[in-house]
Amino acid sequence: MPHIAVVPGSFDPITIGHYDIIKRALPLFDEVIIAIGTNSQKKYLFSLEDRLSMIEKVFADEPKVKTDTYKGLTVNYCKSIGAKYLLRGIRSVGDFEYERTISQLNNSLSPELETVFFICQPQYSHVSSTIVREIMLGKADASKLLPPGLEGLTV
Amino acid sequence: MPHIAVVPGSFDPITIGHYDIIKRALPLFDEVIIAIGTNSQKKYLFSLEDRLSMIEKVFADEPKVKTDTYKGLTVNYCKSIGAKYLLRGIRSVGDFEYERTISQLNNSLSPELETVFFICQPQYSHVSSTIVREIMLGKADASKLLPPGLEGLTV
Amino acid sequence: MPHIAVVPGSFDPITIGHYDIIKRALPLFDEVIIAIGTNSQKKYLFSLEDRLSMIEKVFADEPKVKTDTYKGLTVNYCKSIGAKYLLRGIRSVGDFEYERTISQLNNSLSPELETVFFICQPQYSHVSSTIVREIMLGKADASKLLPPGLEGLTV
Amino acid sequence: MPHIAVVPGSFDPITIGHYDIIKRALPLFDEVIIAIGTNSQKKYLFSLEDRLSMIEKVFADEPKVKTDTYKGLTVNYCKSIGAKYLLRGIRSVGDFEYERTISQLNNSLSPELETVFFICQPQYSHVSSTIVREIMLGKADASKLLPPGLEGLTV
Amino acid sequence: MPHIAVVPGSFDPITIGHYDIIKRALPLFDEVIIAIGTNSQKKYLFSLEDRLSMIEKVFADEPKVKTDTYKGLTVNYCKSIGAKYLLRGIRSVGDFEYERTISQLNNSLSPELETVFFICQPQYSHVSSTIVREIMLGKADASKLLPPGLEGLTV
Amino acid sequence: MPHIAVVPGSFDPITIGHYDIIKRALPLFDEVIIAIGTNSQKKYLFSLEDRLSMIEKVFADEPKVKTDTYKGLTVNYCKSIGAKYLLRGIRSVGDFEYERTISQLNNSLSPELETVFFICQPQYSHVSSTIVREIMLGKADASKLLPPGLEGLTV
């Protein structure tokens, strides 16, 4: 049975932090699905289409990386596609406590679903989509926080 | 003088985490008042009436447990009913830092008011009203996160 | 070259916590600029004019303290006035993780900008503008959380 | 059935932090037993006799406070004397994580044993027996870190 | 190329926490090597032989699990056997900060070595070899903290 | 009055982490004294003479940096030389909690003594004297963790 990992998120936009975690984890899995959870009540800076096409551009040369979108609970999406793993990065103590809660919840809702964690490299530990958006909205250059191929992205 | 403890919160809805803390602390007090702070600017999933009646149903067999509602600062409410204790549960480092700030504030506003803490049992450390609401809104089953008597609650 | 430190923030309103950090750091610098970042999308309890005049009143006798306002990224503001230092207080683990992220970001955007930290004194570690606003909105007395000269401030 | 709380520790020596937690918790219990766990492999600055007599001096006017010594696991000691509560103070995130582990362990070994927590007052959050010993060994005055009645204690 | 993961540690003794992490991670790897680092300056409760034979007993039915011992730096051991992954569990914020430091160090010494993390299940978050040893030395029953097959282990 | 900062520590040995904090803070002070606290009960890998000469070599071109040794409490040493500032770096949440305790203690013993903090740069956040010693004792190359001028140091 192939090892499928889901990387759930908003990716508004994908950052060099996301990119680095996925590249490092890729050899462990047969397929990594970057899955954008859609939530009609949240507001995003980039449209769903733009967010998907950015990810596809960044991973154009990685045949094991796929993209998808889903509604509702992440555990239900994973079940529906037969994925047994979630993949998540941790930057900080705050992240760790959040991820512990969510992985414990997911495991209680779907006991066969495991979450695999990588710790963020130190040079990217300040990177988040939120900070990328603030820099862009402040009309400054966010290139250093973006994955290869997206440098120069603006709003 | 009877020992009265107030458990302040929104209880939108009450969870098995709240229930467990209250049950464990109950023998220490003569009266435990579960008090819903009302705030006209916040939005709730369940109405004030529903939240109160859920709590009453859960603790129907516990004569020491009462319910109430209040407006304004928690310390003023405690003074008004002669309660000398607040009761709070702590799940995580994030909770601890929040509770430390609030208890320090309450103690500075009302020096005779003490906050008594219980640490959440590990099997409930991922439970919060926020997560219960998200599961319900995702149309999944939140029964395992709800107190005895509320299993099957939906929105 | 004079040592100029910028203390960025909303100061809605300035608290005794801000005041204490600035007083303690003042001897190290030739000039300390308390700079209110303006953001048209955020709502404030006090107007920009009120926030500035409160700060000016509090530091009326400190010729080294100036006030200012700015738009956009803090690093750009610092560059524009030739300030080489940011000054920040840390109350808690949560604060520390936030400040670490922001100082790492600022340093990556502007390598010559250093952030100097003071740890909050324990008696003020529960003080924040958020809590001051809640106490004021709850019609209680926030005097103990306000700097000398602002006691009695209400909304 | 009376509410008996055990406060386990080395008390080498008792500090103003211990004293403050016990005073604040005292009204909740019928009896508070300060119990020194003895461990022949650890080295102490003060002898067991001195540590006991210091505690007795500090609480001479509190008939509800007793002292005792025990060997082995704290849960077994509590069972042997019919105590249903442990009482502990928390100063910091590090303390919280330690206490969570120990209370979870104690609860798994003895499900009827509950641990009740108080958060340390901010002015005492830097106080520990370790720091008192270092100050004393450095020939400085530790009076401010000691409970009323022990000021002036030296080694 | 097969995916080989090393689980470094003292395993004095192996606990149900170690066991649970390894079982959950096993499907991701072709081989998991539980490697006891030997350090002539540390004292252990169980001999190296006993620690190895306990691990072998516990994983007797798992052909993918092997045991080994090594001296010196973990990164050098991993290189010598061609392992590209370290596997570690995280129980708490304290663990996270320790693991972040060590994985950052290992990555700087050996950039191709990745550490994969699983978060401990909540019911085991209080389990450590240290606590198992203390319970055993206190002549109490540590069975609940030991992996299947080792229940009843004593010193 | 000149601004004198003391950087207290064991420096067994000085690391690139220490070096980076001191270099970044240097412009703020007129004199920075790297002061090795001597403690006859602790064991060190490098002799006091070696530790001092390493520091002197590293800062040979910085006339504002001096070295010294002291016995007893750091606050007393600072008083004896007229230093009003301690300078410390923070790498992690664990460091932050330790530094908060010590700076609160120092301030209570000597109210005019302030501690100024810099947050460690991310690429050095895994560096400590302890880890340098372990790498050296493991016969590996610690050059990347040492300040300019000490690369190649071995034991």
Tab-separated table of N, CA, C and O in Angstrom, chain A residues 56-98:
chain	number	residue	atom	x	y	z
A	56	GLU	N	1.451	24.555	-7.542
A	56	GLU	CA	1.789	23.713	-8.704
A	56	GLU	C	3.053	24.206	-9.390
A	56	GLU	O	3.881	23.405	-9.842
A	57	LYS	N	3.218	25.509	-9.443
A	57	LYS	CA	4.422	26.051	-10.063
A	57	LYS	C	5.674	25.677	-9.255
A	57	LYS	O	6.701	25.260	-9.815
A	58	VAL	N	5.540	25.813	-7.934
A	58	VAL	CA	6.696	25.550	-7.072
A	58	VAL	C	7.144	24.091	-7.165
A	58	VAL	O	8.340	23.785	-7.153
A	59	PHE	N	6.175	23.179	-7.253
A	59	PHE	CA	6.509	21.748	-7.252
A	59	PHE	C	6.364	21.118	-8.636
A	59	PHE	O	6.144	19.900	-8.746
A	60	ALA	N	6.494	21.931	-9.692
A	60	ALA	CA	6.288	21.427	-11.055
A	60	ALA	C	7.191	20.233	-11.366
A	60	ALA	O	6.804	19.325	-12.110
A	61	ASP	N	8.367	20.206	-10.763
A	61	ASP	CA	9.322	19.130	-11.076
A	61	ASP	C	9.276	17.969	-10.091
A	61	ASP	O	10.158	17.115	-10.105
A	62	GLU	N	8.287	17.953	-9.219
A	62	GLU	CA	8.200	16.884	-8.219
A	62	GLU	C	6.969	16.035	-8.505
A	62	GLU	O	5.870	16.333	-8.040
A	63	PRO	N	7.125	14.958	-9.246
A	63	PRO	CA	5.931	14.183	-9.632
A	63	PRO	C	5.181	13.601	-8.435
A	63	PRO	O	3.984	13.321	-8.544
A	64	LYS	N	5.862	13.452	-7.267
A	64	LYS	CA	5.162	12.874	-6.108
A	64	LYS	C	4.237	13.878	-5.421
A	64	LYS	O	3.424	13.484	-4.586
A	65	VAL	N	4.380	15.172	-5.736
A	65	VAL	CA	3.543	16.180	-5.074
A	65	VAL	C	2.293	16.454	-5.909
A	65	VAL	O	2.381	16.742	-7.099
A	66	LYS	N	1.143	16.354	-5.246
A	66	LYS	CA	-0.132	16.679	-5.903
A	66	LYS	C	-0.817	17.791	-5.101
A	66	LYS	O	-0.463	18.041	-3.948
A	67	THR	N	-1.808	18.420	-5.718
A	67	THR	CA	-2.592	19.412	-4.974
A	67	THR	C	-4.064	19.005	-4.990
A	67	THR	O	-4.509	18.266	-5.867
A	68	ASP	N	-4.793	19.495	-4.008
A	68	ASP	CA	-6.225	19.188	-3.939
A	68	ASP	C	-6.893	20.246	-3.058
A	68	ASP	O	-6.214	21.054	-2.411
A	69	THR	N	-8.226	20.238	-3.054
A	69	THR	CA	-8.978	21.088	-2.131
A	69	THR	C	-10.008	20.212	-1.435
A	69	THR	O	-10.378	19.154	-1.936
A	70	TYR	N	-10.434	20.659	-0.236
A	70	TYR	CA	-11.451	19.876	0.466
A	70	TYR	C	-12.261	20.784	1.371
A	70	TYR	O	-11.835	21.870	1.740
A	71	LYS	N	-13.449	20.283	1.717
A	71	LYS	CA	-14.333	20.979	2.664
A	71	LYS	C	-14.499	20.130	3.912
A	71	LYS	O	-14.443	18.907	3.829
A	72	GLY	N	-14.786	20.742	5.024
A	72	GLY	CA	-15.095	19.980	6.232
A	72	GLY	C	-13.844	19.533	6.958
A	72	GLY	O	-12.774	20.115	6.804
A	73	LEU	N	-13.990	18.493	7.780
A	73	LEU	CA	-12.894	18.067	8.641
A	73	LEU	C	-11.765	17.408	7.849
A	73	LEU	O	-12.011	16.618	6.941
A	74	THR	N	-10.543	17.692	8.258
A	74	THR	CA	-9.371	17.115	7.600
A	74	THR	C	-9.379	15.590	7.693
A	74	THR	O	-9.018	14.899	6.736
A	75	VAL	N	-9.772	15.042	8.827
A	75	VAL	CA	-9.777	13.574	8.966
A	75	VAL	C	-10.706	12.923	7.940
A	75	VAL	O	-10.388	11.858	7.405
A	76	ASN	N	-11.829	13.546	7.674
A	76	ASN	CA	-12.739	12.960	6.687
A	76	ASN	C	-12.134	12.997	5.288
A	76	ASN	O	-12.272	12.047	4.502
A	77	TYR	N	-11.456	14.084	4.978
A	77	TYR	CA	-10.786	14.166	3.679
A	77	TYR	C	-9.728	13.065	3.564
A	77	TYR	O	-9.652	12.376	2.531
A	78	CYS	N	-8.926	12.889	4.591
A	78	CYS	CA	-7.868	11.865	4.542
A	78	CYS	C	-8.468	10.484	4.322
A	78	CYS	O	-7.978	9.694	3.512
A	79	LYS	N	-9.534	10.177	5.070
A	79	LYS	CA	-10.212	8.885	4.884
A	79	LYS	C	-10.675	8.716	3.440
A	79	LYS	O	-10.494	7.670	2.830
A	80	SER	N	-11.269	9.778	2.891
A	80	SER	CA	-11.868	9.673	1.557
A	80	SER	C	-10.844	9.363	0.474
A	80	SER	O	-11.186	8.791	-0.561
A	81	ILE	N	-9.599	9.735	0.701
A	81	ILE	CA	-8.587	9.452	-0.316
A	81	ILE	C	-7.617	8.358	0.122
A	81	ILE	O	-6.641	8.072	-0.575
A	82	GLY	N	-7.865	7.755	1.281
A	82	GLY	CA	-7.006	6.654	1.715
A	82	GLY	C	-5.638	7.070	2.225
A	82	GLY	O	-4.694	6.275	2.208
A	83	ALA	N	-5.529	8.322	2.713
A	83	ALA	CA	-4.238	8.772	3.253
A	83	ALA	C	-4.131	8.383	4.717
A	83	ALA	O	-5.073	8.584	5.490
A	84	LYS	N	-2.996	7.863	5.113
A	84	LYS	CA	-2.797	7.415	6.494
A	84	LYS	C	-1.922	8.385	7.286
A	84	LYS	O	-1.720	8.198	8.489
A	85	TYR	N	-1.375	9.407	6.605
A	85	TYR	CA	-0.462	10.317	7.291
A	85	TYR	C	-0.815	11.778	7.043
A	85	TYR	O	-1.204	12.142	5.934
A	86	LEU	N	-0.683	12.555	8.085
A	86	LEU	CA	-0.644	14.008	7.944
A	86	LEU	C	0.804	14.427	8.130
A	86	LEU	O	1.530	13.822	8.932
A	87	LEU	N	1.203	15.453	7.430
A	87	LEU	CA	2.568	15.973	7.551
A	87	LEU	C	2.482	17.427	8.005
A	87	LEU	O	1.757	18.227	7.407
A	88	ARG	N	3.226	17.749	9.085
A	88	ARG	CA	3.174	19.108	9.629
A	88	ARG	C	4.564	19.551	10.079
A	88	ARG	O	5.360	18.742	10.574
A	89	GLY	N	4.818	20.838	9.946
A	89	GLY	CA	6.061	21.415	10.465
A	89	GLY	C	5.794	22.139	11.772
A	89	GLY	O	4.680	22.607	12.015
A	90	ILE	N	6.800	22.207	12.620
A	90	ILE	CA	6.688	22.909	13.906
A	90	ILE	C	7.822	23.923	13.992
A	90	ILE	O	8.984	23.579	13.830
A	91	ARG	N	7.445	25.193	14.248
A	91	ARG	CA	8.450	26.247	14.346
A	91	ARG	C	8.792	26.617	15.778
A	91	ARG	O	9.880	27.073	16.071
A	92	SER	N	7.802	26.480	16.665
A	92	SER	CA	7.916	27.115	17.977
A	92	SER	C	7.102	26.337	19.005
A	92	SER	O	6.333	25.432	18.673
A	93	VAL	N	7.256	26.730	20.266
A	93	VAL	CA	6.480	26.140	21.349
A	93	VAL	C	4.978	26.341	21.110
A	93	VAL	O	4.173	25.437	21.335
A	94	GLY	N	4.618	27.517	20.637
A	94	GLY	CA	3.213	27.778	20.334
A	94	GLY	C	2.683	26.826	19.273
A	94	GLY	O	1.605	26.255	19.417
A	95	ASP	N	3.446	26.656	18.209
A	95	ASP	CA	3.076	25.670	17.185
A	95	ASP	C	2.942	24.271	17.779
A	95	ASP	O	2.001	23.541	17.469
A	96	PHE	N	3.910	23.895	18.601
A	96	PHE	CA	3.901	22.540	19.159
A	96	PHE	C	2.613	22.293	19.941
A	96	PHE	O	1.966	21.252	19.788
A	97	GLU	N	2.218	23.249	20.780
A	97	GLU	CA	1.006	23.039	21.577
A	97	GLU	C	-0.242	22.961	20.688
A	97	GLU	O	-1.139	22.167	20.953
A	98	TYR	N	-0.282	23.772	19.653
A	98	TYR	CA	-1.405	23.711	18.721
A	98	TYR	C	-1.434	22.354	18.013
A	98	TYR	O	-2.475	21.700	17.929
